JSON list of C-alpha atoms in Angstrom, two decimals:
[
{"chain": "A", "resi": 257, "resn": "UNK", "atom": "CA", "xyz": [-58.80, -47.32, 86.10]},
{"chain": "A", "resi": 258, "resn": "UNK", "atom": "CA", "xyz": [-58.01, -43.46, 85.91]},
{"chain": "A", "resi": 259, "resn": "UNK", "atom": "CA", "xyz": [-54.59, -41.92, 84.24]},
{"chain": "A", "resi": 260, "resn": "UNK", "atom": "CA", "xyz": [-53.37, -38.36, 84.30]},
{"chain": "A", "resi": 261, "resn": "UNK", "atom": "CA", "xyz": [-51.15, -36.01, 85.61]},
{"chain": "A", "resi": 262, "resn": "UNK", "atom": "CA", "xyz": [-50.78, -35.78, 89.53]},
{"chain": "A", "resi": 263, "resn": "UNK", "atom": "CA", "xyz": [-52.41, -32.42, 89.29]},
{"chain": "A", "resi": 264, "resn": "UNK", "atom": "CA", "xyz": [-55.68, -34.02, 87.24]},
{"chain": "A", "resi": 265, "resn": "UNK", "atom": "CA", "xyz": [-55.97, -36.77, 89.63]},
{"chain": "A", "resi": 266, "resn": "UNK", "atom": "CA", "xyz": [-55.91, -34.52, 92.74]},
{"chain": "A", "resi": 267, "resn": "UNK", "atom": "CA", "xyz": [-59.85, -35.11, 93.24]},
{"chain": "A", "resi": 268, "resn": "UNK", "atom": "CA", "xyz": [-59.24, -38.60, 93.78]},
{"chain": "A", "resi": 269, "resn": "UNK", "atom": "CA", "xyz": [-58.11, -37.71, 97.57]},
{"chain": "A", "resi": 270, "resn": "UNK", "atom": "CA", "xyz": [-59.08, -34.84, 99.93]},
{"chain": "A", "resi": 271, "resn": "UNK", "atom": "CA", "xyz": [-56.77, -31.48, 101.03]},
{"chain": "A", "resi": 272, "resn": "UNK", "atom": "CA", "xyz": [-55.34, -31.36, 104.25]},
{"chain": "A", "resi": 273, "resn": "UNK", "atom": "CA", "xyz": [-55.60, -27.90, 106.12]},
{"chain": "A", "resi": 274, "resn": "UNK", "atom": "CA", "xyz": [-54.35, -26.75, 109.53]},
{"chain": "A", "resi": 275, "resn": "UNK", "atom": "CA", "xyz": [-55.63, -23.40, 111.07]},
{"chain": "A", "resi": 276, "resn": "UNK", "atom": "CA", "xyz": [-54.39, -21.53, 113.64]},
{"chain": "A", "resi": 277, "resn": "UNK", "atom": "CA", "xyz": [-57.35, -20.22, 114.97]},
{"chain": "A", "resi": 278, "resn": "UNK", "atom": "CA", "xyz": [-58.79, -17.12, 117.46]},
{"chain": "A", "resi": 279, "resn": "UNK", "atom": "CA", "xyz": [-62.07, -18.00, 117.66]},
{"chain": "A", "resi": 280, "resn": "UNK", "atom": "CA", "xyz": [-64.55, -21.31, 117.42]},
{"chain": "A", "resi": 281, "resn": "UNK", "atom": "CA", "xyz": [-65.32, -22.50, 113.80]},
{"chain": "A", "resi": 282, "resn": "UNK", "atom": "CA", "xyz": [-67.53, -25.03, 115.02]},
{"chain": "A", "resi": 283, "resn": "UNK", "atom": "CA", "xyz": [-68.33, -28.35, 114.32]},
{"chain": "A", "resi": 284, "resn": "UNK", "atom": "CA", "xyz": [-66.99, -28.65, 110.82]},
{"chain": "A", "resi": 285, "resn": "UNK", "atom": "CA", "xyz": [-68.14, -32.33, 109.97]},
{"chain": "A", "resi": 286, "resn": "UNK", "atom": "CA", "xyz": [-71.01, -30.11, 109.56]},
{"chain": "A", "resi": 287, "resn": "UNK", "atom": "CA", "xyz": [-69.98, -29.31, 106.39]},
{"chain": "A", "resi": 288, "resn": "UNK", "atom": "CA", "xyz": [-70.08, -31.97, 103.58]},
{"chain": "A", "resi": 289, "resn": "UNK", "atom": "CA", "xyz": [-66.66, -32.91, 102.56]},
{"chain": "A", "resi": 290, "resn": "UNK", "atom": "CA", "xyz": [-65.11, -32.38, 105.72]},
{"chain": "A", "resi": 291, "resn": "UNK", "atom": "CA", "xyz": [-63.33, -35.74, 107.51]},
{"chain": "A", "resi": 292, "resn": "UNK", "atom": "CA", "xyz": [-61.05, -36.20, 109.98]},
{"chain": "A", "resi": 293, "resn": "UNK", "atom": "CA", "xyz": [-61.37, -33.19, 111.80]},
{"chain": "A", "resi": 294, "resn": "UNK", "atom": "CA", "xyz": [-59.12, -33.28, 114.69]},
{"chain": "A", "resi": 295, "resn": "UNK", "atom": "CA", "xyz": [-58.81, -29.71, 117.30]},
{"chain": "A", "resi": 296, "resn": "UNK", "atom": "CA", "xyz": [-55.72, -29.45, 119.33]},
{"chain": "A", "resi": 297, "resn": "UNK", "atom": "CA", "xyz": [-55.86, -26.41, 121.43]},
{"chain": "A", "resi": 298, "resn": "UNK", "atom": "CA", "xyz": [-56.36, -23.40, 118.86]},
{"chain": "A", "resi": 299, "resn": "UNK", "atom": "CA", "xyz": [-54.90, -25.55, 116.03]},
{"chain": "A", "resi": 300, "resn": "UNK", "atom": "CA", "xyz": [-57.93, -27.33, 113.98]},
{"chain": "A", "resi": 301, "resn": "UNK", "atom": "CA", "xyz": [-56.72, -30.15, 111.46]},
{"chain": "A", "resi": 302, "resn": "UNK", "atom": "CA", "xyz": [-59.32, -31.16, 108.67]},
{"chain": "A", "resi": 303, "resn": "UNK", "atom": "CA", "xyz": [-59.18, -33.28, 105.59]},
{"chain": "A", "resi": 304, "resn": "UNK", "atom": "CA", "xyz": [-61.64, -31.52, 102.68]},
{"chain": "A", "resi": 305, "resn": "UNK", "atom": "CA", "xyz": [-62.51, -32.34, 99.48]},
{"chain": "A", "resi": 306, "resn": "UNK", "atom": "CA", "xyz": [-61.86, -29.81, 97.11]},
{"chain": "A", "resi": 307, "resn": "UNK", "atom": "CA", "xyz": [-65.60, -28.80, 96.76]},
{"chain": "A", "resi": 308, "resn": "UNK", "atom": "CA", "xyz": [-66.28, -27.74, 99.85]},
{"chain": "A", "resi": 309, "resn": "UNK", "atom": "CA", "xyz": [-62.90, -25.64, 100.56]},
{"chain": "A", "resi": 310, "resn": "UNK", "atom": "CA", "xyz": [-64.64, -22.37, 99.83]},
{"chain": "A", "resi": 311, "resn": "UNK", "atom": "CA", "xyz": [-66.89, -23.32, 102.40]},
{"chain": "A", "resi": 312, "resn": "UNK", "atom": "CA", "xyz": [-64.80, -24.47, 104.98]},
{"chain": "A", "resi": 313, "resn": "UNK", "atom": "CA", "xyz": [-62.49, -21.38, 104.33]},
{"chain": "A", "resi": 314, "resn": "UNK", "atom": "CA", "xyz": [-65.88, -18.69, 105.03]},
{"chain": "A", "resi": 315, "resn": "UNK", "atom": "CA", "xyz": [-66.34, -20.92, 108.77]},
{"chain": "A", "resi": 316, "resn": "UNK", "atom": "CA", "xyz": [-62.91, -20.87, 109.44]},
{"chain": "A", "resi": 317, "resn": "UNK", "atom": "CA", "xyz": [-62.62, -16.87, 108.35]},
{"chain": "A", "resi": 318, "resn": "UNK", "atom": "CA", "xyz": [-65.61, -16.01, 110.34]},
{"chain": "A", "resi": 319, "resn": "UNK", "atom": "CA", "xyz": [-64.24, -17.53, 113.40]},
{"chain": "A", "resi": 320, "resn": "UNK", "atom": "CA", "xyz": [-60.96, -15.71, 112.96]},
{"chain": "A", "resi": 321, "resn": "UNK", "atom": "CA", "xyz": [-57.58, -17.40, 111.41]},
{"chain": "A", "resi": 322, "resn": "UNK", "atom": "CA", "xyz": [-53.84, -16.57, 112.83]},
{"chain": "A", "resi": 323, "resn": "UNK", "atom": "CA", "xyz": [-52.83, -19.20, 109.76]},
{"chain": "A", "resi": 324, "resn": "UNK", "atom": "CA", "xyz": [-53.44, -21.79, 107.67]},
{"chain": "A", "resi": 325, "resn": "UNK", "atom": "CA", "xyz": [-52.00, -24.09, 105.72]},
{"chain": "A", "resi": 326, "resn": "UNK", "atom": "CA", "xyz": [-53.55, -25.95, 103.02]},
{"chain": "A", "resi": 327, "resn": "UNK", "atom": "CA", "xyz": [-51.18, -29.04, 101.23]},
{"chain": "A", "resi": 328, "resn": "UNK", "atom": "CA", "xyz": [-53.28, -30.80, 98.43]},
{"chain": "A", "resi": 329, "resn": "UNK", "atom": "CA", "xyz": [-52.67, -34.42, 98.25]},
{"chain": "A", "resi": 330, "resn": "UNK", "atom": "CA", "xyz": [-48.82, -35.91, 97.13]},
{"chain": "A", "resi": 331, "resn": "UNK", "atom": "CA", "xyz": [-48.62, -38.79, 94.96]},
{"chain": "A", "resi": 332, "resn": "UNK", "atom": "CA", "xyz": [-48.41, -40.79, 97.73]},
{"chain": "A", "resi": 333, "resn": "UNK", "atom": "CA", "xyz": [-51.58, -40.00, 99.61]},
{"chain": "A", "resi": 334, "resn": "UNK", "atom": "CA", "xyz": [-53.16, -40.58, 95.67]},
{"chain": "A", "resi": 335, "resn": "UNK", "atom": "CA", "xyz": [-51.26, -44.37, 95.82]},
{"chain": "A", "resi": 336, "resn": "UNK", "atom": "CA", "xyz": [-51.86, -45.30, 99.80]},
{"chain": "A", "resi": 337, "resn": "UNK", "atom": "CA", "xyz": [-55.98, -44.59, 99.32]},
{"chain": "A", "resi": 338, "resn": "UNK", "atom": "CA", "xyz": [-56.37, -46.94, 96.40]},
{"chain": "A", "resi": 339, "resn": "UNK", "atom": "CA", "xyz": [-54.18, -49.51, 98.22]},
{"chain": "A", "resi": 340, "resn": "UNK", "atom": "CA", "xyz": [-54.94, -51.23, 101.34]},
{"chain": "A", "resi": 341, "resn": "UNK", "atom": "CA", "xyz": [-51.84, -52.58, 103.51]},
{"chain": "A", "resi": 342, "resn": "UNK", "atom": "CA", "xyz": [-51.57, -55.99, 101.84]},
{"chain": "A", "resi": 343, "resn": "UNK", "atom": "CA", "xyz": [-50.64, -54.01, 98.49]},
{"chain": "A", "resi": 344, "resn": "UNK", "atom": "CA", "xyz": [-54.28, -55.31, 97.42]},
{"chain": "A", "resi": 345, "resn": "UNK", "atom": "CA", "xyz": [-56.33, -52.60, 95.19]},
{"chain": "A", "resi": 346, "resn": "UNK", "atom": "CA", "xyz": [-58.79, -50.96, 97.81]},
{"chain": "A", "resi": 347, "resn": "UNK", "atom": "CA", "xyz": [-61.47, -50.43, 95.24]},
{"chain": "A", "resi": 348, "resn": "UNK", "atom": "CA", "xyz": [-60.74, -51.54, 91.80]},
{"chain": "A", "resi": 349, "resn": "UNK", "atom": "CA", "xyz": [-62.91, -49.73, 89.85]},
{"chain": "A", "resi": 350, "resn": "UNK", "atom": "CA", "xyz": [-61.17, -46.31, 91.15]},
{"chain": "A", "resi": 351, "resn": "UNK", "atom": "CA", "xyz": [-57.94, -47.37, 90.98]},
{"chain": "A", "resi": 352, "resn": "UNK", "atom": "CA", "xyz": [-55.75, -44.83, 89.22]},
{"chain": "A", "resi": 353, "resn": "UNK", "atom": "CA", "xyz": [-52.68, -45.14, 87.32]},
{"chain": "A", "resi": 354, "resn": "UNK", "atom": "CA", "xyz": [-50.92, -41.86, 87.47]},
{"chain": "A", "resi": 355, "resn": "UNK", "atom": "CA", "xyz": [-48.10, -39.75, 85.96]},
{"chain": "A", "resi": 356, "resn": "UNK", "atom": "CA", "xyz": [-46.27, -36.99, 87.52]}
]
């Protein structure tokens, strides 16, 4: 069990970035930390942990970026990845009791 503020418990659960891109970043599963990578047209959609942002930022600058968005995880996101759909704790020893 983990308590803290939303903003300590933010590691607990990946950032979710969308670039607008001009050029090819590449594969960026590549890159450890990088999951659910998902291209739609120039658009790329990624979920990174927070240690390999810097990282993913330098591939997707090198490539070329019209924008890009970058929303750290909500409370929510925090809740739904300890939980599994029955309401059952996902992984109990990581489950995290959190205050806003």
């Amino acid at each position: 069990m983990e308590s803290g503020t939303l903003e300590s418990m933010r590691h607990l659960s990946r950032t979710s970035i969308k670039a607008e891109m001009i050029g090819d970043p590449g594969d960026l599963t590549r890159i450890k930390g990088v999951a659910d990578v998902r291209v739609d047209g120039h658009t790329v959609h990624a979920q990174v942990d927070s240690d390999s942002m810097g990282e993913v930022i330098k591939a997707l600058g090198d490539a070329g970026v019209r924008s890009l968005i970058s929303q750290p995880p909500t409370l929510e996101d925090l809740f739904l990845r300890h939980y599994d759909f029955d309401g059952e704790v996902a992984h109990r020893h990581d489950a995290a009791e959190v205050h806003s």
